[in-house]
Coordinates of C-alpha atoms in Angstrom, one line a residue:
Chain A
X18 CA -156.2 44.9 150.4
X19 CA -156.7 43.1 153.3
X20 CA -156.3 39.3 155.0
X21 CA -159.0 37.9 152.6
X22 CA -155.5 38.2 149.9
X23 CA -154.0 36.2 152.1
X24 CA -156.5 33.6 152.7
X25 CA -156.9 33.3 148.7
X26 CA -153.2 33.0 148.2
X27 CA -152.8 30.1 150.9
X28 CA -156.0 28.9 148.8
X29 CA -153.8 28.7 145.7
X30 CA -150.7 26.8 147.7
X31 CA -152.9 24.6 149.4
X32 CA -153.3 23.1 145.5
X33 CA -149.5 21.8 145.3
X34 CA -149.2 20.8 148.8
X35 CA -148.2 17.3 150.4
X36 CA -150.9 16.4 153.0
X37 CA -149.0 18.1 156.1
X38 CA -148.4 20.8 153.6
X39 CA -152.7 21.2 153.8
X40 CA -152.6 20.5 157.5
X41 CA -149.8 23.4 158.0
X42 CA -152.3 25.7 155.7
X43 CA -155.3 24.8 157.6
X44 CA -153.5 25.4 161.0
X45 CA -152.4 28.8 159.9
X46 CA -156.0 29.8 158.8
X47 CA -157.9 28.4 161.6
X48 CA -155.2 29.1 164.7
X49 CA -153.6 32.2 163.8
X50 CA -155.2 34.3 161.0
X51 CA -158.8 33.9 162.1
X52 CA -157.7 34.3 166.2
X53 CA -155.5 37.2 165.1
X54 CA -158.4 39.2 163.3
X55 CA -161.2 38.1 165.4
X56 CA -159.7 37.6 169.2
X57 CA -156.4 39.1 169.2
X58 CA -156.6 42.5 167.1
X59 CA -159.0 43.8 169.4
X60 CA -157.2 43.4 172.9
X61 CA -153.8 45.6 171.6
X62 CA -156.5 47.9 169.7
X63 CA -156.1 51.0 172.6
X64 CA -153.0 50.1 174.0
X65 CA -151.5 53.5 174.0
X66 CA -154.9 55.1 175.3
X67 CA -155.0 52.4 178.2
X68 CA -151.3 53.3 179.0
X69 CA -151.1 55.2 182.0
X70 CA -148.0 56.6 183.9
X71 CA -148.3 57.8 187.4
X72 CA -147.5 61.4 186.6
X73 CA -149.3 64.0 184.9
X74 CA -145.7 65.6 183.3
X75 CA -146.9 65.7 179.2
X76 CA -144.6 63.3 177.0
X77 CA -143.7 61.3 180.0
X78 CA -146.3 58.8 178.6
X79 CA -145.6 58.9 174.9
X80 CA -142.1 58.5 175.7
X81 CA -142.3 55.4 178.4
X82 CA -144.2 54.0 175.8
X83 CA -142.1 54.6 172.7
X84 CA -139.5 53.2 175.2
X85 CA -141.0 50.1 176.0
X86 CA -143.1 49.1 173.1
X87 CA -140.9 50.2 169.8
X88 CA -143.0 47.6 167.3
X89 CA -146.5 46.6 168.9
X90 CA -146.9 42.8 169.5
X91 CA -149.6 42.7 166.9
X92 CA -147.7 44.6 164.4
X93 CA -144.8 41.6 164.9
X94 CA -147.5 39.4 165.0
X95 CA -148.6 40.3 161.6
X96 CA -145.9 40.7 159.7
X97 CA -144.7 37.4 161.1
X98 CA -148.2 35.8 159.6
X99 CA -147.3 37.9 156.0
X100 CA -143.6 36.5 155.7
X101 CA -144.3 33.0 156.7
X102 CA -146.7 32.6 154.4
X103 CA -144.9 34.0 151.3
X104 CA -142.2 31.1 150.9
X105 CA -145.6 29.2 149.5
X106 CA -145.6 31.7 146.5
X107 CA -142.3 29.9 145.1
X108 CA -144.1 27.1 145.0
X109 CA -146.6 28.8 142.6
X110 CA -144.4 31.0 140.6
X111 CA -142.7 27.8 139.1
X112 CA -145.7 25.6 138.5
X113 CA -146.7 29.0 136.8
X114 CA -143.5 29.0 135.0
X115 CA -143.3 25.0 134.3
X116 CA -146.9 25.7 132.4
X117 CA -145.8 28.9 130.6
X118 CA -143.1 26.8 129.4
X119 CA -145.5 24.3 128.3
X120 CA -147.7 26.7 126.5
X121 CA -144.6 28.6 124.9
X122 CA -143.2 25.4 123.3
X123 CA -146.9 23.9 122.6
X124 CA -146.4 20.3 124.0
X125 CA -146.4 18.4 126.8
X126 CA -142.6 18.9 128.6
X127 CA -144.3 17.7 132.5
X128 CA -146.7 14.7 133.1
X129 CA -148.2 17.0 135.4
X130 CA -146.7 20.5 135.8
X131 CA -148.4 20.5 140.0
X132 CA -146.5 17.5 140.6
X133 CA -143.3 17.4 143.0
X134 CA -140.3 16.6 141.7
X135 CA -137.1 17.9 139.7
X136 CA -137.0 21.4 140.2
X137 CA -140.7 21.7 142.2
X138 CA -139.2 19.7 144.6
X139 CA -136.0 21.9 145.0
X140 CA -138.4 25.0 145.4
X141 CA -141.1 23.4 148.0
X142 CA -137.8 22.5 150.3
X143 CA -136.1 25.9 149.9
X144 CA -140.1 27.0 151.0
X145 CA -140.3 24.7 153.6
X146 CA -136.5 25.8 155.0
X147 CA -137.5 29.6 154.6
X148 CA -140.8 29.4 156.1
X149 CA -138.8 27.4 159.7
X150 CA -136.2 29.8 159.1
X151 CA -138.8 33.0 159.5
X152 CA -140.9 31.4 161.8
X153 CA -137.3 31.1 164.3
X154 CA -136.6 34.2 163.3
X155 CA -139.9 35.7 164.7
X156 CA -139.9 34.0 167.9
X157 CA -136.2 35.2 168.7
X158 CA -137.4 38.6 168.0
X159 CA -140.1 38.7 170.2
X160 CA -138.4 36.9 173.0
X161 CA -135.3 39.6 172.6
X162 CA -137.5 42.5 172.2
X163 CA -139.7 41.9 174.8
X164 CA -137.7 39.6 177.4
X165 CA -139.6 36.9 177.1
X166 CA -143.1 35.9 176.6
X167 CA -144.7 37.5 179.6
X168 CA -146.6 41.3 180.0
X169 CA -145.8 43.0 183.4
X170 CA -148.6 44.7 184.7
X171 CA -146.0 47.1 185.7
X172 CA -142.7 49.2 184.3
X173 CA -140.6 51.8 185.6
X174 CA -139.8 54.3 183.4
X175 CA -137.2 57.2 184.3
X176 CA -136.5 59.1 180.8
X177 CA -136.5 62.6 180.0
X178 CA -139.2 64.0 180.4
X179 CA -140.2 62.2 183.2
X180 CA -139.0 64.0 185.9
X181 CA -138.0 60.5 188.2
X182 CA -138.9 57.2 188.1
X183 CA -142.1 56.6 187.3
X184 CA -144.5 54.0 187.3
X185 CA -146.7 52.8 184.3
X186 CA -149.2 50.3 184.0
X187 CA -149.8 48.4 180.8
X188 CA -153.7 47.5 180.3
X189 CA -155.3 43.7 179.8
X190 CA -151.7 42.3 180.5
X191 CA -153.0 38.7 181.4
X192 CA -154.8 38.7 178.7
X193 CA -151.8 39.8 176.4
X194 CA -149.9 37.2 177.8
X195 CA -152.0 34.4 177.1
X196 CA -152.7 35.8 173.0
X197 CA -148.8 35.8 173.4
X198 CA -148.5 32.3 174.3
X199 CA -151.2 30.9 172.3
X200 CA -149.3 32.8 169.4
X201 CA -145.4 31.0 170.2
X202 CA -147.4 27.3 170.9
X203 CA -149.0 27.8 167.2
X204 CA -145.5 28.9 165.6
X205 CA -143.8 25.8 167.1
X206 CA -146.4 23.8 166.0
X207 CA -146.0 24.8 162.7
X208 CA -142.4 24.6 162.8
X209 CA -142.7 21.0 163.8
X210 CA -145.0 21.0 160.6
X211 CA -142.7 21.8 158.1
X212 CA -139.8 20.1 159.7
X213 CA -142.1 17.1 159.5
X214 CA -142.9 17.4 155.6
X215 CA -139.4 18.1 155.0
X216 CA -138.1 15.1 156.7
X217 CA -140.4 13.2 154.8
X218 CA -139.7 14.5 151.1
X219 CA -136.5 14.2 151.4
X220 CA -136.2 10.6 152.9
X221 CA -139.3 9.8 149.8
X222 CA -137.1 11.0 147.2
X223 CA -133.6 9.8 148.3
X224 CA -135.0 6.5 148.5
X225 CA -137.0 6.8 145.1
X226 CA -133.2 8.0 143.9
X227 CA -131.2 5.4 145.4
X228 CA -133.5 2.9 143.5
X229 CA -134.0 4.0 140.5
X230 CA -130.2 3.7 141.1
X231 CA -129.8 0.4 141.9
X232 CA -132.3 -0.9 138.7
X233 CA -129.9 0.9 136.6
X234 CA -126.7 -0.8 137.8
X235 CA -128.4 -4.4 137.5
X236 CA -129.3 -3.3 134.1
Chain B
X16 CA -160.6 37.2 156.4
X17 CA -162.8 36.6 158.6
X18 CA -165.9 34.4 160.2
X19 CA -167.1 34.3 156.6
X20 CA -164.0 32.4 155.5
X21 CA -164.9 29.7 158.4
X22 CA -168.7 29.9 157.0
X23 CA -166.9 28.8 153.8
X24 CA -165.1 26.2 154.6
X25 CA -167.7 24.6 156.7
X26 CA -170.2 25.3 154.3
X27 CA -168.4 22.4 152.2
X28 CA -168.7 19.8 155.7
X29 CA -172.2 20.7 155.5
X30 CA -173.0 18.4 152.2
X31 CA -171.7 15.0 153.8
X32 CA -173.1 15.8 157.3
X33 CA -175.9 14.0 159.1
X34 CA -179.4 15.8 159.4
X35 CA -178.8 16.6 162.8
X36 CA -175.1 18.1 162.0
X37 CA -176.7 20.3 159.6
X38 CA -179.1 21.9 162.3
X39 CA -176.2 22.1 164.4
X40 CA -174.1 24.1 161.7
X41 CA -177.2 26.3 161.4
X42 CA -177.4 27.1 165.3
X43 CA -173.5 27.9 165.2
X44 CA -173.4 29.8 162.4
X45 CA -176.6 31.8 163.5
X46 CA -177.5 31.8 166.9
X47 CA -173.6 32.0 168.1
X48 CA -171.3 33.5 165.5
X49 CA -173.6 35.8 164.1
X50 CA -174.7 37.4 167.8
X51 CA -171.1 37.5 168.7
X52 CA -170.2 40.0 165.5
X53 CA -173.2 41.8 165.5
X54 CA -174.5 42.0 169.2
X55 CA -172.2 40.5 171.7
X56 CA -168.9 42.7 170.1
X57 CA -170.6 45.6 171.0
X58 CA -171.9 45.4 174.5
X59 CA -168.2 44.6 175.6
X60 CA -166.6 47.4 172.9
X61 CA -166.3 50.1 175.9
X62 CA -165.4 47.3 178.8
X63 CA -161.8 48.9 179.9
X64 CA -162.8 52.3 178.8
X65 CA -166.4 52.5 181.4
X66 CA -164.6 50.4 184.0
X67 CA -164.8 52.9 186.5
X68 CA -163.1 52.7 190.2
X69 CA -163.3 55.0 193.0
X70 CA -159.7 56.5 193.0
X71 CA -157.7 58.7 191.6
X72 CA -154.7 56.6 192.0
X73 CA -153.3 56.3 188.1
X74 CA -152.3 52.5 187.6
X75 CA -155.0 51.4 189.8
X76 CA -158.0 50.8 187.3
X77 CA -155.7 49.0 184.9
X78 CA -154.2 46.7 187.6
X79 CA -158.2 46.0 188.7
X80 CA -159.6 45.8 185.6
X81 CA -156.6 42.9 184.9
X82 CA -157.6 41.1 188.0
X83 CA -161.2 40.6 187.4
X84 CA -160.8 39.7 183.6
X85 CA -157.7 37.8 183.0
X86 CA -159.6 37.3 179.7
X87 CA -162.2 38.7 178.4
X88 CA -165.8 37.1 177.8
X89 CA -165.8 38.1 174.1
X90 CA -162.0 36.6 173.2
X91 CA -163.3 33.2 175.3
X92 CA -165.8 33.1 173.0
X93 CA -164.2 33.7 169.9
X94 CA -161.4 31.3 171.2
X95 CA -164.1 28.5 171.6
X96 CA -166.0 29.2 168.7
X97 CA -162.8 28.8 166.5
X98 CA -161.8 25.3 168.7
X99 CA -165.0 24.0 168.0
X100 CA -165.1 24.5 164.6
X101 CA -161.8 22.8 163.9
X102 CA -162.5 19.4 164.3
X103 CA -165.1 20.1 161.4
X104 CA -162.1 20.5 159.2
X105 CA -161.1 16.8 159.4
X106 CA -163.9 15.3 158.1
X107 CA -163.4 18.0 155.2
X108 CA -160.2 17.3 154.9
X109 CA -161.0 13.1 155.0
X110 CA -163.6 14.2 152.2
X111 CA -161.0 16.1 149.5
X112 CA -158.6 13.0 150.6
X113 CA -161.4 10.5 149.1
X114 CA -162.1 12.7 145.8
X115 CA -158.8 12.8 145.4
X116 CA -158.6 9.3 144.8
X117 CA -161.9 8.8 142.9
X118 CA -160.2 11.6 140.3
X119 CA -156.8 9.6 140.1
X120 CA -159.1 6.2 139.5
X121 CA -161.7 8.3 137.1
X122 CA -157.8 9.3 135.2
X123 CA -156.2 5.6 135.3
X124 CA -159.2 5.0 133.7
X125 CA -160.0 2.2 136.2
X126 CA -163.0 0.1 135.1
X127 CA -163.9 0.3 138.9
X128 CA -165.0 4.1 138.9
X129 CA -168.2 4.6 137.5
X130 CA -168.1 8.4 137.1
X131 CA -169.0 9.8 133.8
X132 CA -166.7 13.1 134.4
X133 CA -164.9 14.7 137.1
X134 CA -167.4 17.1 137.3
X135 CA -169.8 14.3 139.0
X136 CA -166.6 13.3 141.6
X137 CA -166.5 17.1 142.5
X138 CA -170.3 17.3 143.3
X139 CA -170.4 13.6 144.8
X140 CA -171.7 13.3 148.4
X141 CA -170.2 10.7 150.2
X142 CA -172.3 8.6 152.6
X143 CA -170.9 8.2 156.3
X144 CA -169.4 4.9 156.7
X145 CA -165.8 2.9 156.4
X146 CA -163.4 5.1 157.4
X147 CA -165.1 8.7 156.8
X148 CA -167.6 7.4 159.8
X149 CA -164.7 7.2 162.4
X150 CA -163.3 10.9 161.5
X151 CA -166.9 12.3 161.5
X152 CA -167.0 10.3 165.0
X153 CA -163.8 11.2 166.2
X154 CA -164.6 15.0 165.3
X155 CA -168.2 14.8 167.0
X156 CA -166.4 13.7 169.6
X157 CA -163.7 16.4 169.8
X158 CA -166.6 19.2 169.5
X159 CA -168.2 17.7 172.6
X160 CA -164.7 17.8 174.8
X161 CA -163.8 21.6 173.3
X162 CA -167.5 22.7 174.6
X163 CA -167.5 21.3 177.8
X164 CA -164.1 22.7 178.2
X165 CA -164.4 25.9 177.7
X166 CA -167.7 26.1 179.9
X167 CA -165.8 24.8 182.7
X168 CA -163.1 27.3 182.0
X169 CA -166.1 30.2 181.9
X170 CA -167.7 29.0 185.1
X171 CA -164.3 28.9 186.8
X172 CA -162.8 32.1 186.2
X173 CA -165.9 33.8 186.8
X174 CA -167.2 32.2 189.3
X175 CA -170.1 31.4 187.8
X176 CA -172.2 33.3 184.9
X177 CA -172.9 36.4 186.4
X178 CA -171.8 39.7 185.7
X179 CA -171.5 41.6 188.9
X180 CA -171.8 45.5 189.1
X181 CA -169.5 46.3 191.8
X182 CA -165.9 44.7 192.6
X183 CA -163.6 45.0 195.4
X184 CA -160.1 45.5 194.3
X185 CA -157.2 46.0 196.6
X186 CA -154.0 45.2 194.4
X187 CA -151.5 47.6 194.1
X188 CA -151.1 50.2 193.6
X189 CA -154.8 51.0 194.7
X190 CA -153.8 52.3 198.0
X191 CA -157.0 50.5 200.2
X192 CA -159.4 48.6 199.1
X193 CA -161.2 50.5 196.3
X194 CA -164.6 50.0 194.7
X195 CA -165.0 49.0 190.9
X196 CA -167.8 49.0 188.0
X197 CA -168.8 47.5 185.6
X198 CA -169.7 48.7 182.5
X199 CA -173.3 47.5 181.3
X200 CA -173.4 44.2 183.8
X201 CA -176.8 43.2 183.0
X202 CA -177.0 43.1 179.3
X203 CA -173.6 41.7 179.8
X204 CA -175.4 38.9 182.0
X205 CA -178.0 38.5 179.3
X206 CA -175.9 38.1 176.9
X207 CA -173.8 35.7 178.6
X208 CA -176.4 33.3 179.7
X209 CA -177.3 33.3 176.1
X210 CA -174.0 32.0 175.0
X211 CA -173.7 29.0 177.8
X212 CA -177.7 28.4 176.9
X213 CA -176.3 27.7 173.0
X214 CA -173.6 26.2 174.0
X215 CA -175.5 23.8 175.4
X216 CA -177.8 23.3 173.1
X217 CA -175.0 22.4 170.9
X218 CA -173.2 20.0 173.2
X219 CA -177.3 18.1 173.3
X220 CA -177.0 18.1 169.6
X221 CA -173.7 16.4 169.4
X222 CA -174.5 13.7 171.7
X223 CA -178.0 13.1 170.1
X224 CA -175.6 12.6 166.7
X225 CA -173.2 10.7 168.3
X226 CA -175.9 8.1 169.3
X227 CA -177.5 8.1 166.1
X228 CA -174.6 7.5 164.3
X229 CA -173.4 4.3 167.1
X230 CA -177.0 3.5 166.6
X231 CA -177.2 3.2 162.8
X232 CA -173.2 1.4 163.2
X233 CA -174.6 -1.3 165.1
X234 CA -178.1 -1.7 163.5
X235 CA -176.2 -2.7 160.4
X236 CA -173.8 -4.6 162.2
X237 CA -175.8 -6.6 163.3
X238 CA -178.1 -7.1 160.0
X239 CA -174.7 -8.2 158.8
X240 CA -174.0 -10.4 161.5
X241 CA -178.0 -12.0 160.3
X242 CA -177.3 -12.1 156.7
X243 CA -174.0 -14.3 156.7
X244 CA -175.9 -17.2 158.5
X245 CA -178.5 -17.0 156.2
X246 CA -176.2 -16.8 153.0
X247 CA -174.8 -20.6 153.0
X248 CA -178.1 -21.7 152.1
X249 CA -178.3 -18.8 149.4
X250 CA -175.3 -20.0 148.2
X251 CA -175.9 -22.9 147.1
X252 CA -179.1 -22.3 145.4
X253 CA -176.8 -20.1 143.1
X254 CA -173.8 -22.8 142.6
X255 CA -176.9 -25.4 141.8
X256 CA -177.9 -23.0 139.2
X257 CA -174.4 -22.6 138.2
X258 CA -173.6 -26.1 137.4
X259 CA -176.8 -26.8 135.3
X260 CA -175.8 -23.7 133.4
X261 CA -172.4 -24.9 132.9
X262 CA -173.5 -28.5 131.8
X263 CA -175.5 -26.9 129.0
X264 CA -173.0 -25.2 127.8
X265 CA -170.7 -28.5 127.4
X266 CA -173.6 -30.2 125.9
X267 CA -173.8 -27.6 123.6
X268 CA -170.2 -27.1 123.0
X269 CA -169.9 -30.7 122.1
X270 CA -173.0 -31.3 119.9
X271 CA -171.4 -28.6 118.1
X272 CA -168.1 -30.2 118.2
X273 CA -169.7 -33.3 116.3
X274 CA -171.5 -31.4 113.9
X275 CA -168.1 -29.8 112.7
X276 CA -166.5 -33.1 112.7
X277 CA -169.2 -34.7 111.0

């Protein structure tokens, strides 16, 4: 078990997606799975070894740690790249369903079970709002947690057991910093992503609606 | 997930690329990803661990080691490796656009596709031109500006491409101005002057594609440009023919005509 379940489930969504449904899974491959496992993983990878306090009192480390970094940026970082991409699995579970269906009455209920509308459509837009939803929710978290996007190179740290205030430095915080940013510039841009597809399928189908409306009056 | 899920998915750009896209898919793929997993991911596996200064002063190395390598050389690669890859994606993307539309004409069962079975749309290779030529263009063109980019940003954070052994660091709190090493600056060197030497052997190979294919546009613009003042002539040799044609069948038409009536 490992990101390559990912990838193959994004594979599978990318089937019954719009076009900026494709672009949105092709950003999220290219600009935040793939720098995740091969740039960003590495840099947090000895954060608590490279943490060092300027004291030699034992615990007073763990505990300015603990203190300051209660869930690692990557660890946020990944579970934020897990939930955003499970909305998409709606999308499959009823285009599952919709061909069960078909198979279990043994004809033809859907010109083409993939295809959006009806009910699909209701699923992809609860997606699409969940996925913005999550993606918001991340970004708060991290600003919240960690005051903002920025690393100090430096934080002062007076808990028990540290005898005083104490200084610790946090290693490769430039570099953390700019993973960090380079991580909230491709969330917004997905978010502008979805918002973007979801604009559009609902002004597509409302006016598709509103006609089929209007040939049934003249009739 | 991993760079074997990028070797995938370009692996597909590969079949509609020009000759010389092909070679430079083979460089990338070999002479820069491959060194960065297996070589180049080693040599800078230890780089914070055997960065060594001369004091005792906790904090110090950490602020130092931040200083001289606001990022590392091994993320900037991987960083512009992934860049330049991306723009690959559109032409792939442009691609599954146009079989996507071959499928829903092969489905209509427009008279206009001439595709025995989807099968044959899948395995289709599409020829450069109309609109596919200015995506493969545009993303040629995009490769070029992400390369030269991210040289420039190489060359000015470090001052160049060499690795030095010893730094001078005197931000706090390193308490004077303290002395710093490297870990391993010459194969680090080596390695790095590999990288740029790729790199720009990439960035020739993109521009030598970028005039072959404005080469080739023109060429047949041009040939078309030739051909429509010849084709008036051509032209009417075929409505001549045309009109003798037709006036044999009228003939005909109405011989028969009196033979019915007759």
């Amino acid at each position: 078990m490992s990101w390559v379940f990912l990838r193959d489930l994004l594979s599978g969504v990318n089937k019954y997606s719009t076009g900026t449904g494709r672009i949105w899974v092709a950003v999220v491959f290219m600009f935040r799975l793939l720098v995740y496992v091969a740039a960003a993983e590495n840099i947090w990878k000895r954060e608590h070894d490279e943490f060092e306090c300027n004291i030699k009192q034992p615990g007073c480390e763990n505990v300015c740690f603990d203190h300051f970094f209660p869930v690692s940026h990557i660890r946020l970082w990944a579970l934020q790249l897990i939930m955003v991409s499970t909305p998409s699995l709606l999308v499959v579970f009823h285009v599952a369903y919709r061909e069960n269906r078909e198979k279990h009455h043994n004809q033809k209920l859907y010109k083409n079970p993939g295809k959006i509308d009806g009910g699909l459509l209701c699923t992809y837009l609860i997606s699409l709002i969940l996925k913005t939803g999550l993606e918001i929710v991340f970004l708060v978290l991290f600003y919240k947690l960690y005051n903002g996007f920025k690393i100090p190179r430096l934080v002062k740290c007076d808990i028990k057991p540290c005898p005083n205030t104490v200084h610790c430095y946090i290693s490769k915080p430039t570099e953390k910093t700019i993973f960090l940013y380079f991580l909230v510039a491709t969330s917004c841009l997905c978010i502008v992503l979805n918002l973007a597809e979801l604009s559009y399928l609902v002004f597509k189908y409302s006016i598709k609606y509103y006609l089929k409306r209007h040939v049934k009056k003249q009739q | 997930m991993d760079w074997g899920a990028l070797h995938t998915i370009l692996g597909g750009v590969n079949k509609h690329s020009t000759s010389i896209g092909k070679i430079w898919l083979t460089v990338l793929f070999i002479f820069r990803i491959m060194i960065l997993v297996v070589a180049a991911e080693k040599v800078w596996g230890d780089e914070q661990d055997d960065f060594v200064c001369n004091t005792l002063q906790p904090g110090c190395r950490n602020v130092c080691y931040d200083h001289f390598f606001p990022i590392s050389h091994i993320r900037l690669w991987a960083l512009q490796l992934i860049f330049v890859s991306t723009p690959a994606l559109l032409v792939a993307m442009h691609v599954a656009y146009r079989r996507h539309e071959k499928k829903r004409q092969f489905r209509k069962g427009d008279q206009k596709c001439d595709f025995k079975d989807i099968e044959e749309i899948r395995r289709q290779r599409f020829h450069i031109e109309g609109s596919l030529w200015w995506t493969y263009t545009s993303s040629i063109f995009f490769r070029l500006i992400f390369e030269a980019v991210f040289m420039y940003a190489f060359y000015f954070m470090y001052d160049g491409f060499r690795m030095p052994r010893l730094m001078k660091c005197n931000a706090w709190p390193c308490p004077n101005t303290v002395d710093c090493f490297v870990s391993r600056p010459t194969e680090k060197t080596v390695f790095t002057i590999f990288m740029i030497a790729v790199s720009s052997i990439c960035i020739l190979l993109n521009v030598a594609e970028l005039c072959y294919l404005l080469t080739k546009f023109f060429l047949k613009r041009s040939k078309k440009a030739g051909n429509s003042k010849h084709q008036p002539n051509h032209e009417n040799k075929e409505e001549t023919k045309q009109n003798e044609m037709n006036e044999l069948i009228s003939d005909s038409c109405q011989n028969t005509v009196i033979g019915f009536s007759s």
